[in-house]
PDB file of C-alpha atoms in Angstrom:
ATOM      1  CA  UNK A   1     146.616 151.878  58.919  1.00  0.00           C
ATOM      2  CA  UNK A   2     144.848 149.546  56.635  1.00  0.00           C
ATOM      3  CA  UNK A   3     141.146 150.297  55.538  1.00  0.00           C
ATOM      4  CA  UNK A   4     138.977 148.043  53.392  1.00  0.00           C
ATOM      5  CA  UNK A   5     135.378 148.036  51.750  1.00  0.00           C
ATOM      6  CA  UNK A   6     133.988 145.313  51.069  1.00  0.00           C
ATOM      7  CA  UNK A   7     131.097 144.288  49.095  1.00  0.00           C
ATOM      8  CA  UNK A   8     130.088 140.155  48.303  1.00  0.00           C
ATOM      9  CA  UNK A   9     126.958 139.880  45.343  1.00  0.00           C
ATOM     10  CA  UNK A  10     125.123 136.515  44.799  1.00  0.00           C
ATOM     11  CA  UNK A  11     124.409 134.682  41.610  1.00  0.00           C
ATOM     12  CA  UNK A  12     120.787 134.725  40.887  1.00  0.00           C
ATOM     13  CA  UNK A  13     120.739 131.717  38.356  1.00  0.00           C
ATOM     14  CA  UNK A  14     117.203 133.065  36.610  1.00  0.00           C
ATOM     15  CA  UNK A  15     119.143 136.019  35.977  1.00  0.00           C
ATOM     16  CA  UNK A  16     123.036 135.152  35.179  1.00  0.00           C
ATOM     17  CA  UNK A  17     123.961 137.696  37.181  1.00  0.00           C
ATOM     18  CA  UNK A  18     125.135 139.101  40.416  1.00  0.00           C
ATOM     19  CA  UNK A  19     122.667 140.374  43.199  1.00  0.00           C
ATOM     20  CA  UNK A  20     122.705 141.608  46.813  1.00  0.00           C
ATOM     21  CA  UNK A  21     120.980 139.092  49.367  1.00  0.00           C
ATOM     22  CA  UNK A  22     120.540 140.435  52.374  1.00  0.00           C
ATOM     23  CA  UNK A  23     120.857 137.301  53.610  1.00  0.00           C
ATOM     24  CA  UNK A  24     124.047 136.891  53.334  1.00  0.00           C
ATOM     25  CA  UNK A  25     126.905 137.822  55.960  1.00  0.00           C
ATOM     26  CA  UNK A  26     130.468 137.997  55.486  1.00  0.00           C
ATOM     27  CA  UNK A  27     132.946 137.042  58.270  1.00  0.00           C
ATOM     28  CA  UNK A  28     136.549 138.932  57.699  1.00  0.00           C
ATOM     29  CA  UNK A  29     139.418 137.853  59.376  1.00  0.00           C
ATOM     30  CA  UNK A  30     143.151 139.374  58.911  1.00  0.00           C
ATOM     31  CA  UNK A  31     146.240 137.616  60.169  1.00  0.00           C
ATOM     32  CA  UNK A  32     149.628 138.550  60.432  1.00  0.00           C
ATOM     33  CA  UNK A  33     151.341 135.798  58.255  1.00  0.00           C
ATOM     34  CA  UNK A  34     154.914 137.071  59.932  1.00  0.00           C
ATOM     35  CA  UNK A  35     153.696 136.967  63.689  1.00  0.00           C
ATOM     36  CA  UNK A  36     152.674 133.533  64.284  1.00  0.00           C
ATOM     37  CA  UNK A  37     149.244 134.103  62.216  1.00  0.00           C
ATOM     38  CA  UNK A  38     148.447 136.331  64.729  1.00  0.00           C
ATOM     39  CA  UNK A  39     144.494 137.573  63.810  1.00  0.00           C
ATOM     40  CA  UNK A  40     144.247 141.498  64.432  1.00  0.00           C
ATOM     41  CA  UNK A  41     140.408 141.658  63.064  1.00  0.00           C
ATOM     42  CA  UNK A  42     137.851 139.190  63.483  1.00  0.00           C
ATOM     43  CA  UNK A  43     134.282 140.593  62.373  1.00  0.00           C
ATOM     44  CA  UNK A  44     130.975 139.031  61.110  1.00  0.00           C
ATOM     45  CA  UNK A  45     129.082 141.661  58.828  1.00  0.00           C
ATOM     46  CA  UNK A  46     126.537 142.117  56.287  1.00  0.00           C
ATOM     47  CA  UNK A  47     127.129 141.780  52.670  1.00  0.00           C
ATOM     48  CA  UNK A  48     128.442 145.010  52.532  1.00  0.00           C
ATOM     49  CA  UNK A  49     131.358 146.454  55.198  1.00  0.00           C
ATOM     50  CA  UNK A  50     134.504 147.932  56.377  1.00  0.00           C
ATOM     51  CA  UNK A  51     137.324 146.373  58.437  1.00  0.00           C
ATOM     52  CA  UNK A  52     140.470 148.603  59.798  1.00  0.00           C
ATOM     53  CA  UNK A  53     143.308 147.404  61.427  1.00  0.00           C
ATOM     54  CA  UNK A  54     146.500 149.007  62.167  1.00  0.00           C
ATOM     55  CA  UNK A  55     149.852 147.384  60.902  1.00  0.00           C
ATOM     56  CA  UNK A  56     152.297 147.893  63.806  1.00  0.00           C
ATOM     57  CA  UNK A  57     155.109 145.700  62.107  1.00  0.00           C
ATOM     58  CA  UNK A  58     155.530 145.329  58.638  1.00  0.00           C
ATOM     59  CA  UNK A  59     155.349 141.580  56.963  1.00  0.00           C
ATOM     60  CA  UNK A  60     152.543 139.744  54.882  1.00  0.00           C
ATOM     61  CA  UNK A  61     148.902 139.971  56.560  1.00  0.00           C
ATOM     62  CA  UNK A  62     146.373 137.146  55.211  1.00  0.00           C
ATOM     63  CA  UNK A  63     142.644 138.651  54.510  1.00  0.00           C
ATOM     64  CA  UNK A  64     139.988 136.062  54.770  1.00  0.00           C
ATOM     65  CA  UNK A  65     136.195 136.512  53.520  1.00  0.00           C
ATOM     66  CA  UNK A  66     134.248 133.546  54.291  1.00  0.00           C
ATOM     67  CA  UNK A  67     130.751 134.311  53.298  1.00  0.00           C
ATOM     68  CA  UNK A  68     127.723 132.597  55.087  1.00  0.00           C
ATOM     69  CA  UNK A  69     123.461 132.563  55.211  1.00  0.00           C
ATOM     70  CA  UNK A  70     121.306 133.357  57.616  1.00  0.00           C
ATOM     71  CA  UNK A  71     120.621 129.991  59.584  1.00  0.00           C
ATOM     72  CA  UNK A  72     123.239 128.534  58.068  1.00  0.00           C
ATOM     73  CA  UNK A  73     127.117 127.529  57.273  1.00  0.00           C
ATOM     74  CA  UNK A  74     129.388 129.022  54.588  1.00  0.00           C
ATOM     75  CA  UNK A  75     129.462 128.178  51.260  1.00  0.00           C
ATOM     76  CA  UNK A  76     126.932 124.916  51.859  1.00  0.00           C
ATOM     77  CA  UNK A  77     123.600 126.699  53.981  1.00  0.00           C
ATOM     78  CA  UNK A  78     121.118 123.853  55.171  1.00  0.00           C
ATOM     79  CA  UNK A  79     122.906 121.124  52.549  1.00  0.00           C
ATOM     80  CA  UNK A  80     122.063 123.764  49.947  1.00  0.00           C
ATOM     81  CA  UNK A  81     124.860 125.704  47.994  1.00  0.00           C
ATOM     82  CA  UNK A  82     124.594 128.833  47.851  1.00  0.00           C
ATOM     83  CA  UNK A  83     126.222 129.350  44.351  1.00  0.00           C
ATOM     84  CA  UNK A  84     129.176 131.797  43.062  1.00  0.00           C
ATOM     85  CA  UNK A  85     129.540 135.007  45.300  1.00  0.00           C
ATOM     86  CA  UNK A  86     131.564 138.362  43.811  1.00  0.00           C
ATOM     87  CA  UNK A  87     133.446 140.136  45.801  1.00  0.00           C
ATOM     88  CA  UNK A  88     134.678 143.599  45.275  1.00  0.00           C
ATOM     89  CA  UNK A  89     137.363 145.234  47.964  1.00  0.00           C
ATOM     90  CA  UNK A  90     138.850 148.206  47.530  1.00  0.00           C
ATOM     91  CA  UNK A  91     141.926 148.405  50.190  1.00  0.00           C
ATOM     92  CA  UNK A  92     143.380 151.748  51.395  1.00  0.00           C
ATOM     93  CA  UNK A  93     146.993 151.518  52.674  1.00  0.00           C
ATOM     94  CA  UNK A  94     148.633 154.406  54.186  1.00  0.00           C
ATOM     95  CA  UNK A  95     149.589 156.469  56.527  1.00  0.00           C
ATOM     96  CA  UNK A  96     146.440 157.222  59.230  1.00  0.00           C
ATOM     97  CA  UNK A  97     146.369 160.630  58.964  1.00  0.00           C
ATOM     98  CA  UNK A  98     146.020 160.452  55.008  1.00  0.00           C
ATOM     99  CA  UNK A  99     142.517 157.931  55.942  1.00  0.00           C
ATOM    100  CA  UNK A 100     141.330 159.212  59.058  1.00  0.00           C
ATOM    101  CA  UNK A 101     141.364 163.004  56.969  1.00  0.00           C
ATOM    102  CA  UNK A 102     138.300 162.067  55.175  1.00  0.00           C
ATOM    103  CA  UNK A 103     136.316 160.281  58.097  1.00  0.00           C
ATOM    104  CA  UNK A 104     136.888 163.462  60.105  1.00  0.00           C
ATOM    105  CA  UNK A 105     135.393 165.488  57.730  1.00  0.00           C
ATOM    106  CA  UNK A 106     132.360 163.606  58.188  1.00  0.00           C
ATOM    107  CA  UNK A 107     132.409 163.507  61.853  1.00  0.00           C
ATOM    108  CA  UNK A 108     132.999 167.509  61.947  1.00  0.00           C
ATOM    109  CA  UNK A 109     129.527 168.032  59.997  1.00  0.00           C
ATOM    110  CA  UNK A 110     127.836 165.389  62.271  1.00  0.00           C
ATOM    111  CA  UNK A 111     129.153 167.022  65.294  1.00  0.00           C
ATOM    112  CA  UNK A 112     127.533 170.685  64.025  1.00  0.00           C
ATOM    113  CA  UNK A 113     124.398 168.379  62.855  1.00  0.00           C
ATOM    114  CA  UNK A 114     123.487 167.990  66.999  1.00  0.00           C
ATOM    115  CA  UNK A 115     125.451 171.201  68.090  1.00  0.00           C
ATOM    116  CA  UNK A 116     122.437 172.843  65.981  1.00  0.00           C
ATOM    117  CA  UNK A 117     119.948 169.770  67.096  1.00  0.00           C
ATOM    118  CA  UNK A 118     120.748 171.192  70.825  1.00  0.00           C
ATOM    119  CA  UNK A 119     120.119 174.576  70.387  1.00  0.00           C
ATOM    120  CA  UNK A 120     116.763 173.814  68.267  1.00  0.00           C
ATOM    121  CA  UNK A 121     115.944 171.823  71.356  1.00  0.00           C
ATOM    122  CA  UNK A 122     117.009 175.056  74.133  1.00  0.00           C
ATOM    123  CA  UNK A 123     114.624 177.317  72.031  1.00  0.00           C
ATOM    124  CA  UNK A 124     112.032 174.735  72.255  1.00  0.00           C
ATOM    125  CA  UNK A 125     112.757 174.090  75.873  1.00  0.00           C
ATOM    126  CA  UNK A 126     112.389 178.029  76.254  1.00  0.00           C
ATOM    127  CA  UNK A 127     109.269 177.817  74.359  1.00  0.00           C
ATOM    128  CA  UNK A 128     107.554 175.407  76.466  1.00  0.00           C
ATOM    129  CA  UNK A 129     108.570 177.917  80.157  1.00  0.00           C
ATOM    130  CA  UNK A 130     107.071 180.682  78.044  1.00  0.00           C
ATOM    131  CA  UNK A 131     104.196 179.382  77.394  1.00  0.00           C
ATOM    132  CA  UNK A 132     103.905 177.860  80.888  1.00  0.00           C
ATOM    133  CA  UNK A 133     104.724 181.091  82.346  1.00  0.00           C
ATOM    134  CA  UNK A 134     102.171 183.052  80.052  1.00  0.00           C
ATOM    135  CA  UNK A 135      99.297 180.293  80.913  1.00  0.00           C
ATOM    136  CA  UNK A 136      99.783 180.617  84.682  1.00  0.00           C
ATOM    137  CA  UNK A 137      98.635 184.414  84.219  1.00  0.00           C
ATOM    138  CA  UNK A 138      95.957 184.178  82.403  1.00  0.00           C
TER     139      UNK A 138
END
């Protein structure tokens, strides 16, 4: 299992420097080099992201980032160009249960987030007969 951040930064050329534009999109592809270039991901996302993909052989995979504008192409948007982007990646390569031990974590304390959202909303539901019940006698 294969898991990669990814984050692409503009020049701002008042500035020097590199900035997030939300208008810009990244489109990550990932090909296995030994399998005919067969592409196992193929994902358009934001500026910022994460791709996965499972290596079921091993052999060289080719990552791809081709960043691109709203309303328009890749590097070149409307006959404009866009200017120097930065990427930074950060790739995790290992075995799943090493990666997926982190994002499970995070789905255990979601899962108790709307186990405890539920029963909120059964003491409100109980509430509301109460209160029904209690205005019907009076």
């Amino acid at each position: 299992m294969v898991v990669g951040h990814y984050k692409a930064e503009q020049i701002d050329p008042n500035t020097n420097s590199f900035v997030q534009n939300p208008d810009l999109g990244i489109l990550v592809t990932v090909e296995e080099v030994f399998d005919n270039d067969h592409r196992v991901v193929n994902t358009k996302g934001s500026s910022t992201g994460k791709f996965t993909f499972s290596a079921a052989d091993s052999g060289d995979h080719r990552i791809c980032f081709l960043p691109s504008m709203a309303g328009g192409g890749g590097w070149f948007s409307g006959g404009q160009y866009t200017g120097a982007i930065k990427l930074t990646l950060d790739l995790a390569i290992g075995e799943t249960s090493q990666i997926e031990s982190t994002d499970k974590s995070k789905i255990q304390d979601i899962v108790q987030k709307v186990k405890d959202l539920n029963g909120r909303l059964q003491d409100i539901r109980r509430e509301q007969v109460f209160q029904r019940v209690c205005g019907s006698t009076e």
